[in-house]
Amino acid sequence: DDESNYTIVILGASGDLAGKKIYPTLWWLFRDSLLPKNVTIFGYARSKTSVLQLKTKNHRYMKAKLNESGRYERFWQRNHYISGQYGSESDFASLNQKLMEHEKCASSNRLFYLALPPSVYESATIHIHAKCMSQRGWTRIVVEKPFGKDLQSSQQLSNHLSSLFTETQLYRIDHYIQKEMVQNILAIRFANRIYAPIWNSDNIASVVITFKEPFGIEGRGGYFDEYGIIRDIMQNHLLQMLTLVAMEKPVSQQPDDVRNEKVKVLRAIRPPTIDDVVLGQYVGDPNGRGESKIGYLEDTTVNKGSITPTFASAVLHIRNERWEGVPFILRTGKALDERKVEIRVQFKDISGDIFGGKSTRNELVIRIQPSEAIYLKLMIKTPGMSSDIEETELDLTYSSRYPEVRLPDAYERVILEIISGSQMNFVRSDELHEAWRIFTPLLHYMEKERVVPIPYVFGTRGPKEADELLKRNHFRYSATY
Ligand code: BG6
């Protein structure tokens, strides 16, 4: 609305996340006139830099077209930059001073995006709380993972944040929740009659959630080596997808009704042990060329002799009436053979087979990326004179069904929902607590026993032990998998 100022403060404005995700997203939203009219963006970081330098540095991520140059300039005119320390109350006091100079409307709202290393979370939030809270509108604090390293450290961070802010002021991002096809899960499950009666252990053999990336950690070792793939991907992105697949139907679409159901299903998950997982670490491809194919341990940002896994597959069990006996298999890795994120719900074999065992299992596949799609694998009579049967697909690939629709980037939705104050697609503190409860025993065991991951070659499917884990857990391979 025209009566309010909206100020977005990016703490860590000169860093990686800001450059690759936050500035580009704000530009795309501005370009499409989706940001509020009176929006101002303040970058804050330790570096002595300027808006002009940020503009040059981030240029390649912004994807501005030539015919948008006027608008692009206007976007940067909305930007300001202030250099300051995260531990200095007086620097935050001058930030506040600057913010006030720009707030001309009767009400003024402030969004603080913490694109910061965890080591400075605490001091930065203390100073925001002391010096920068809006006096004439809302203040919202946006945080990204890592939310701690285990149950205890995450609890400490939660306690710290909740001593300064209310839960309604805190927005914990998991950008996977905001992806188009992840958003779709509730619609598919609860806006269709056909799934409700079959969505259970009577009919479903297993659920496999796969997240593969074809690149290594490429210089991100400083962060990654300390956290590993379970904390980077599985504990958050994969668990969120699992939760949406497995949760009971919420009473309504109200944020807390949905999040209550998510927490309930998480609480029913038994923590996996070392016997439920396969861990891997990529090694260089002897046939690969160039730096991108080097092994994990050859990356100079990784600690020597590191045993941090870059691949993990884990079987989770949900102890409730709907899911007893159905394995949920999470698989994720860096430096694999392809880029793909998908959810595969595999149904049980047909009963009373009259086709001589030729029927393969039905599968509902939700492909998150690339090329968003929903498809259902099913059997048909082979077309034509043949009376054989064969497997085919009912295929809803978005690019062919909805060629004109531009699917927004997850971060675009993230920012808009924070501005509009909708917390449904953000992680609530009890949800985070449960996610850490599930993985902490395993992570502690791996660290204490120094479990060595299985080597796999860059660009392959990962350790073959992971395929065996799938087979042991009611998953039947078909020709197309
Ligand atoms: C991040 C992880 O949360 O998600 C990265 O830290 C990963 O390791 C990234 O590459 C993947 O996100 P997207 O949206 O590019 O699939």
PDB file of C-alpha atoms in Angstrom, residues 304-461:
ATOM      1  CA  LYS A 304      42.618 -32.936   4.660  1.00  0.00           C
ATOM      2  CA  GLY A 305      41.416 -36.495   5.230  1.00  0.00           C
ATOM      3  CA  SER A 306      37.841 -35.309   5.737  1.00  0.00           C
ATOM      4  CA  ILE A 307      35.190 -37.990   6.310  1.00  0.00           C
ATOM      5  CA  THR A 308      32.282 -35.653   5.583  1.00  0.00           C
ATOM      6  CA  PRO A 309      29.702 -37.440   3.407  1.00  0.00           C
ATOM      7  CA  THR A 310      28.715 -35.854   0.097  1.00  0.00           C
ATOM      8  CA  PHE A 311      26.139 -38.588  -0.530  1.00  0.00           C
ATOM      9  CA  ALA A 312      23.594 -40.108   1.815  1.00  0.00           C
ATOM     10  CA  SER A 313      20.690 -42.450   1.503  1.00  0.00           C
ATOM     11  CA  ALA A 314      18.547 -43.122   4.556  1.00  0.00           C
ATOM     12  CA  VAL A 315      15.459 -45.183   5.288  1.00  0.00           C
ATOM     13  CA  LEU A 316      12.957 -43.568   7.619  1.00  0.00           C
ATOM     14  CA  HIS A 317       9.972 -45.213   9.253  1.00  0.00           C
ATOM     15  CA  ILE A 318       6.868 -43.402  10.372  1.00  0.00           C
ATOM     16  CA  ARG A 319       5.262 -45.067  13.340  1.00  0.00           C
ATOM     17  CA  ASN A 320       1.607 -44.390  12.794  1.00  0.00           C
ATOM     18  CA  GLU A 321      -1.396 -46.251  11.518  1.00  0.00           C
ATOM     19  CA  ARG A 322      -1.207 -44.931   7.985  1.00  0.00           C
ATOM     20  CA  TRP A 323       2.457 -45.693   7.372  1.00  0.00           C
ATOM     21  CA  GLU A 324       3.485 -48.643   9.526  1.00  0.00           C
ATOM     22  CA  GLY A 325       5.763 -50.812   7.370  1.00  0.00           C
ATOM     23  CA  VAL A 326       6.248 -48.342   4.505  1.00  0.00           C
ATOM     24  CA  PRO A 327       9.881 -47.270   4.091  1.00  0.00           C
ATOM     25  CA  PHE A 328      10.519 -43.652   3.158  1.00  0.00           C
ATOM     26  CA  ILE A 329      13.865 -43.584   1.446  1.00  0.00           C
ATOM     27  CA  LEU A 330      15.722 -40.305   1.168  1.00  0.00           C
ATOM     28  CA  ARG A 331      18.640 -40.101  -1.247  1.00  0.00           C
ATOM     29  CA  THR A 332      20.855 -37.163  -1.978  1.00  0.00           C
ATOM     30  CA  GLY A 333      24.302 -36.457  -3.281  1.00  0.00           C
ATOM     31  CA  LYS A 334      26.690 -34.050  -4.915  1.00  0.00           C
ATOM     32  CA  ALA A 335      28.732 -34.913  -8.016  1.00  0.00           C
ATOM     33  CA  LEU A 336      26.239 -37.483  -9.309  1.00  0.00           C
ATOM     34  CA  ASP A 337      25.170 -38.367 -12.840  1.00  0.00           C
ATOM     35  CA  GLU A 338      22.379 -35.825 -13.256  1.00  0.00           C
ATOM     36  CA  ARG A 339      20.428 -32.956 -11.783  1.00  0.00           C
ATOM     37  CA  LYS A 340      17.107 -34.232 -10.545  1.00  0.00           C
ATOM     38  CA  VAL A 341      14.772 -33.832  -7.633  1.00  0.00           C
ATOM     39  CA  GLU A 342      11.741 -36.113  -7.525  1.00  0.00           C
ATOM     40  CA  ILE A 343       9.286 -37.878  -5.270  1.00  0.00           C
ATOM     41  CA  ARG A 344       8.373 -41.417  -6.265  1.00  0.00           C
ATOM     42  CA  VAL A 345       5.403 -43.098  -4.641  1.00  0.00           C
ATOM     43  CA  GLN A 346       5.548 -46.761  -5.590  1.00  0.00           C
ATOM     44  CA  PHE A 347       2.388 -48.827  -5.210  1.00  0.00           C
ATOM     45  CA  LYS A 348       2.262 -52.494  -4.323  1.00  0.00           C
ATOM     46  CA  ASP A 349       1.894 -55.308  -6.834  1.00  0.00           C
ATOM     47  CA  ILE A 350      -1.582 -56.037  -8.132  1.00  0.00           C
ATOM     48  CA  SER A 351      -3.372 -58.887  -6.474  1.00  0.00           C
ATOM     49  CA  GLY A 352      -4.934 -61.729  -8.423  1.00  0.00           C
ATOM     50  CA  ASP A 353      -2.658 -61.271 -11.431  1.00  0.00           C
ATOM     51  CA  ILE A 354      -4.004 -62.660 -14.728  1.00  0.00           C
ATOM     52  CA  PHE A 355      -1.178 -61.341 -16.909  1.00  0.00           C
ATOM     53  CA  GLY A 356       1.519 -63.803 -16.049  1.00  0.00           C
ATOM     54  CA  GLY A 357       3.472 -61.497 -13.803  1.00  0.00           C
ATOM     55  CA  LYS A 358       4.143 -58.968 -16.562  1.00  0.00           C
ATOM     56  CA  SER A 359       2.622 -56.057 -14.722  1.00  0.00           C
ATOM     57  CA  THR A 360       5.087 -53.548 -13.294  1.00  0.00           C
ATOM     58  CA  ARG A 361       4.144 -51.452 -10.328  1.00  0.00           C
ATOM     59  CA  ASN A 362       2.186 -48.232 -10.570  1.00  0.00           C
ATOM     60  CA  GLU A 363       4.155 -45.191  -9.558  1.00  0.00           C
ATOM     61  CA  LEU A 364       3.154 -41.619  -9.010  1.00  0.00           C
ATOM     62  CA  VAL A 365       6.134 -39.392  -9.702  1.00  0.00           C
ATOM     63  CA  ILE A 366       6.296 -35.727  -8.801  1.00  0.00           C
ATOM     64  CA  ARG A 367       9.309 -34.183 -10.468  1.00  0.00           C
ATOM     65  CA  ILE A 368      10.358 -31.043  -8.656  1.00  0.00           C
ATOM     66  CA  GLN A 369      13.153 -30.117 -11.063  1.00  0.00           C
ATOM     67  CA  PRO A 370      14.279 -29.808 -13.740  1.00  0.00           C
ATOM     68  CA  SER A 371      11.209 -29.807 -15.981  1.00  0.00           C
ATOM     69  CA  GLU A 372       8.398 -29.850 -13.439  1.00  0.00           C
ATOM     70  CA  ALA A 373       6.046 -32.774 -13.984  1.00  0.00           C
ATOM     71  CA  ILE A 374       3.581 -35.178 -12.463  1.00  0.00           C
ATOM     72  CA  TYR A 375       3.327 -38.564 -14.072  1.00  0.00           C
ATOM     73  CA  LEU A 376       1.678 -41.813 -13.260  1.00  0.00           C
ATOM     74  CA  LYS A 377       3.181 -45.021 -14.471  1.00  0.00           C
ATOM     75  CA  LEU A 378       0.565 -47.539 -15.399  1.00  0.00           C
ATOM     76  CA  MET A 379      -0.006 -50.644 -17.487  1.00  0.00           C
ATOM     77  CA  ILE A 380      -1.982 -50.710 -20.724  1.00  0.00           C
ATOM     78  CA  LYS A 381      -2.681 -53.199 -23.456  1.00  0.00           C
ATOM     79  CA  THR A 382       0.033 -52.831 -26.054  1.00  0.00           C
ATOM     80  CA  PRO A 383      -1.585 -50.677 -28.744  1.00  0.00           C
ATOM     81  CA  GLY A 384      -2.543 -52.442 -31.969  1.00  0.00           C
ATOM     82  CA  MET A 385      -3.115 -56.081 -32.727  1.00  0.00           C
ATOM     83  CA  SER A 386      -1.008 -57.277 -29.833  1.00  0.00           C
ATOM     84  CA  SER A 387      -2.799 -58.532 -26.770  1.00  0.00           C
ATOM     85  CA  ASP A 388       0.250 -58.145 -24.596  1.00  0.00           C
ATOM     86  CA  ILE A 389       0.482 -55.521 -21.885  1.00  0.00           C
ATOM     87  CA  GLU A 390       3.080 -52.789 -21.398  1.00  0.00           C
ATOM     88  CA  GLU A 391       4.052 -49.985 -19.104  1.00  0.00           C
ATOM     89  CA  THR A 392       3.352 -46.387 -20.055  1.00  0.00           C
ATOM     90  CA  GLU A 393       2.820 -43.005 -18.456  1.00  0.00           C
ATOM     91  CA  LEU A 394       0.030 -40.533 -17.918  1.00  0.00           C
ATOM     92  CA  ASP A 395       2.265 -37.556 -18.284  1.00  0.00           C
ATOM     93  CA  LEU A 396       1.652 -34.013 -17.097  1.00  0.00           C
ATOM     94  CA  THR A 397       4.825 -32.210 -17.964  1.00  0.00           C
ATOM     95  CA  TYR A 398       4.352 -28.551 -17.195  1.00  0.00           C
ATOM     96  CA  SER A 399       6.369 -27.140 -20.086  1.00  0.00           C
ATOM     97  CA  SER A 400       4.075 -28.811 -22.615  1.00  0.00           C
ATOM     98  CA  ARG A 401       0.803 -28.476 -20.709  1.00  0.00           C
ATOM     99  CA  TYR A 402       1.366 -24.870 -19.561  1.00  0.00           C
ATOM    100  CA  PRO A 403       3.878 -23.444 -22.037  1.00  0.00           C
ATOM    101  CA  GLU A 404       2.994 -19.807 -21.290  1.00  0.00           C
ATOM    102  CA  VAL A 405       3.212 -19.955 -17.531  1.00  0.00           C
ATOM    103  CA  ARG A 406       6.419 -18.711 -15.964  1.00  0.00           C
ATOM    104  CA  LEU A 407       7.007 -20.652 -12.771  1.00  0.00           C
ATOM    105  CA  PRO A 408       8.519 -18.329 -10.183  1.00  0.00           C
ATOM    106  CA  ASP A 409      11.831 -19.039  -8.543  1.00  0.00           C
ATOM    107  CA  ALA A 410      11.397 -20.343  -4.992  1.00  0.00           C
ATOM    108  CA  TYR A 411      13.072 -17.267  -3.519  1.00  0.00           C
ATOM    109  CA  GLU A 412      10.571 -14.966  -5.209  1.00  0.00           C
ATOM    110  CA  ARG A 413       7.791 -16.625  -3.285  1.00  0.00           C
ATOM    111  CA  VAL A 414       9.883 -16.593  -0.123  1.00  0.00           C
ATOM    112  CA  ILE A 415      10.295 -12.799  -0.203  1.00  0.00           C
ATOM    113  CA  LEU A 416       6.695 -12.046  -1.148  1.00  0.00           C
ATOM    114  CA  GLU A 417       5.332 -14.244   1.601  1.00  0.00           C
ATOM    115  CA  ILE A 418       7.525 -12.574   4.195  1.00  0.00           C
ATOM    116  CA  ILE A 419       6.315  -9.169   3.074  1.00  0.00           C
ATOM    117  CA  SER A 420       2.701 -10.293   3.165  1.00  0.00           C
ATOM    118  CA  GLY A 421       3.212 -11.953   6.558  1.00  0.00           C
ATOM    119  CA  SER A 422       2.252 -15.490   5.643  1.00  0.00           C
ATOM    120  CA  GLN A 423       4.172 -18.030   7.700  1.00  0.00           C
ATOM    121  CA  MET A 424       2.715 -21.218   6.299  1.00  0.00           C
ATOM    122  CA  ASN A 425       5.722 -22.037   4.165  1.00  0.00           C
ATOM    123  CA  PHE A 426       8.341 -21.280   6.775  1.00  0.00           C
ATOM    124  CA  VAL A 427       9.739 -23.618   9.383  1.00  0.00           C
ATOM    125  CA  ARG A 428       8.190 -23.284  12.827  1.00  0.00           C
ATOM    126  CA  SER A 429      10.470 -23.752  15.833  1.00  0.00           C
ATOM    127  CA  ASP A 430       8.871 -27.032  16.961  1.00  0.00           C
ATOM    128  CA  GLU A 431       9.168 -28.359  13.421  1.00  0.00           C
ATOM    129  CA  LEU A 432      12.866 -27.552  13.408  1.00  0.00           C
ATOM    130  CA  HIS A 433      13.247 -29.210  16.777  1.00  0.00           C
ATOM    131  CA  GLU A 434      11.709 -32.427  15.448  1.00  0.00           C
ATOM    132  CA  ALA A 435      13.898 -32.418  12.342  1.00  0.00           C
ATOM    133  CA  TRP A 436      16.973 -32.267  14.538  1.00  0.00           C
ATOM    134  CA  ARG A 437      15.618 -34.895  16.916  1.00  0.00           C
ATOM    135  CA  ILE A 438      15.382 -37.281  13.975  1.00  0.00           C
ATOM    136  CA  PHE A 439      18.929 -36.840  12.680  1.00  0.00           C
ATOM    137  CA  THR A 440      21.008 -35.921  15.713  1.00  0.00           C
ATOM    138  CA  PRO A 441      21.633 -39.462  17.057  1.00  0.00           C
ATOM    139  CA  LEU A 442      22.892 -40.602  13.651  1.00  0.00           C
ATOM    140  CA  LEU A 443      25.062 -37.517  13.153  1.00  0.00           C
ATOM    141  CA  HIS A 444      26.587 -37.885  16.597  1.00  0.00           C
ATOM    142  CA  TYR A 445      27.268 -41.568  16.017  1.00  0.00           C
ATOM    143  CA  MET A 446      28.961 -40.852  12.672  1.00  0.00           C
ATOM    144  CA  GLU A 447      31.182 -38.244  14.269  1.00  0.00           C
ATOM    145  CA  LYS A 448      32.032 -40.217  17.370  1.00  0.00           C
ATOM    146  CA  GLU A 449      32.812 -43.437  15.500  1.00  0.00           C
ATOM    147  CA  ARG A 450      34.420 -41.565  12.598  1.00  0.00           C
ATOM    148  CA  VAL A 451      32.364 -43.490  10.044  1.00  0.00           C
ATOM    149  CA  VAL A 452      34.207 -43.449   6.726  1.00  0.00           C
ATOM    150  CA  PRO A 453      31.971 -42.839   3.687  1.00  0.00           C
ATOM    151  CA  ILE A 454      32.104 -45.136   0.641  1.00  0.00           C
ATOM    152  CA  PRO A 455      33.980 -43.584  -2.292  1.00  0.00           C
ATOM    153  CA  TYR A 456      32.042 -43.074  -5.547  1.00  0.00           C
ATOM    154  CA  VAL A 457      33.261 -41.628  -8.794  1.00  0.00           C
ATOM    155  CA  PHE A 458      32.244 -38.094  -9.795  1.00  0.00           C
ATOM    156  CA  GLY A 459      29.396 -38.257 -12.291  1.00  0.00           C
ATOM    157  CA  THR A 460      28.032 -41.696 -11.356  1.00  0.00           C
ATOM    158  CA  ARG A 461      24.870 -42.844  -9.536  1.00  0.00           C
TER     159      ARG A 461
END
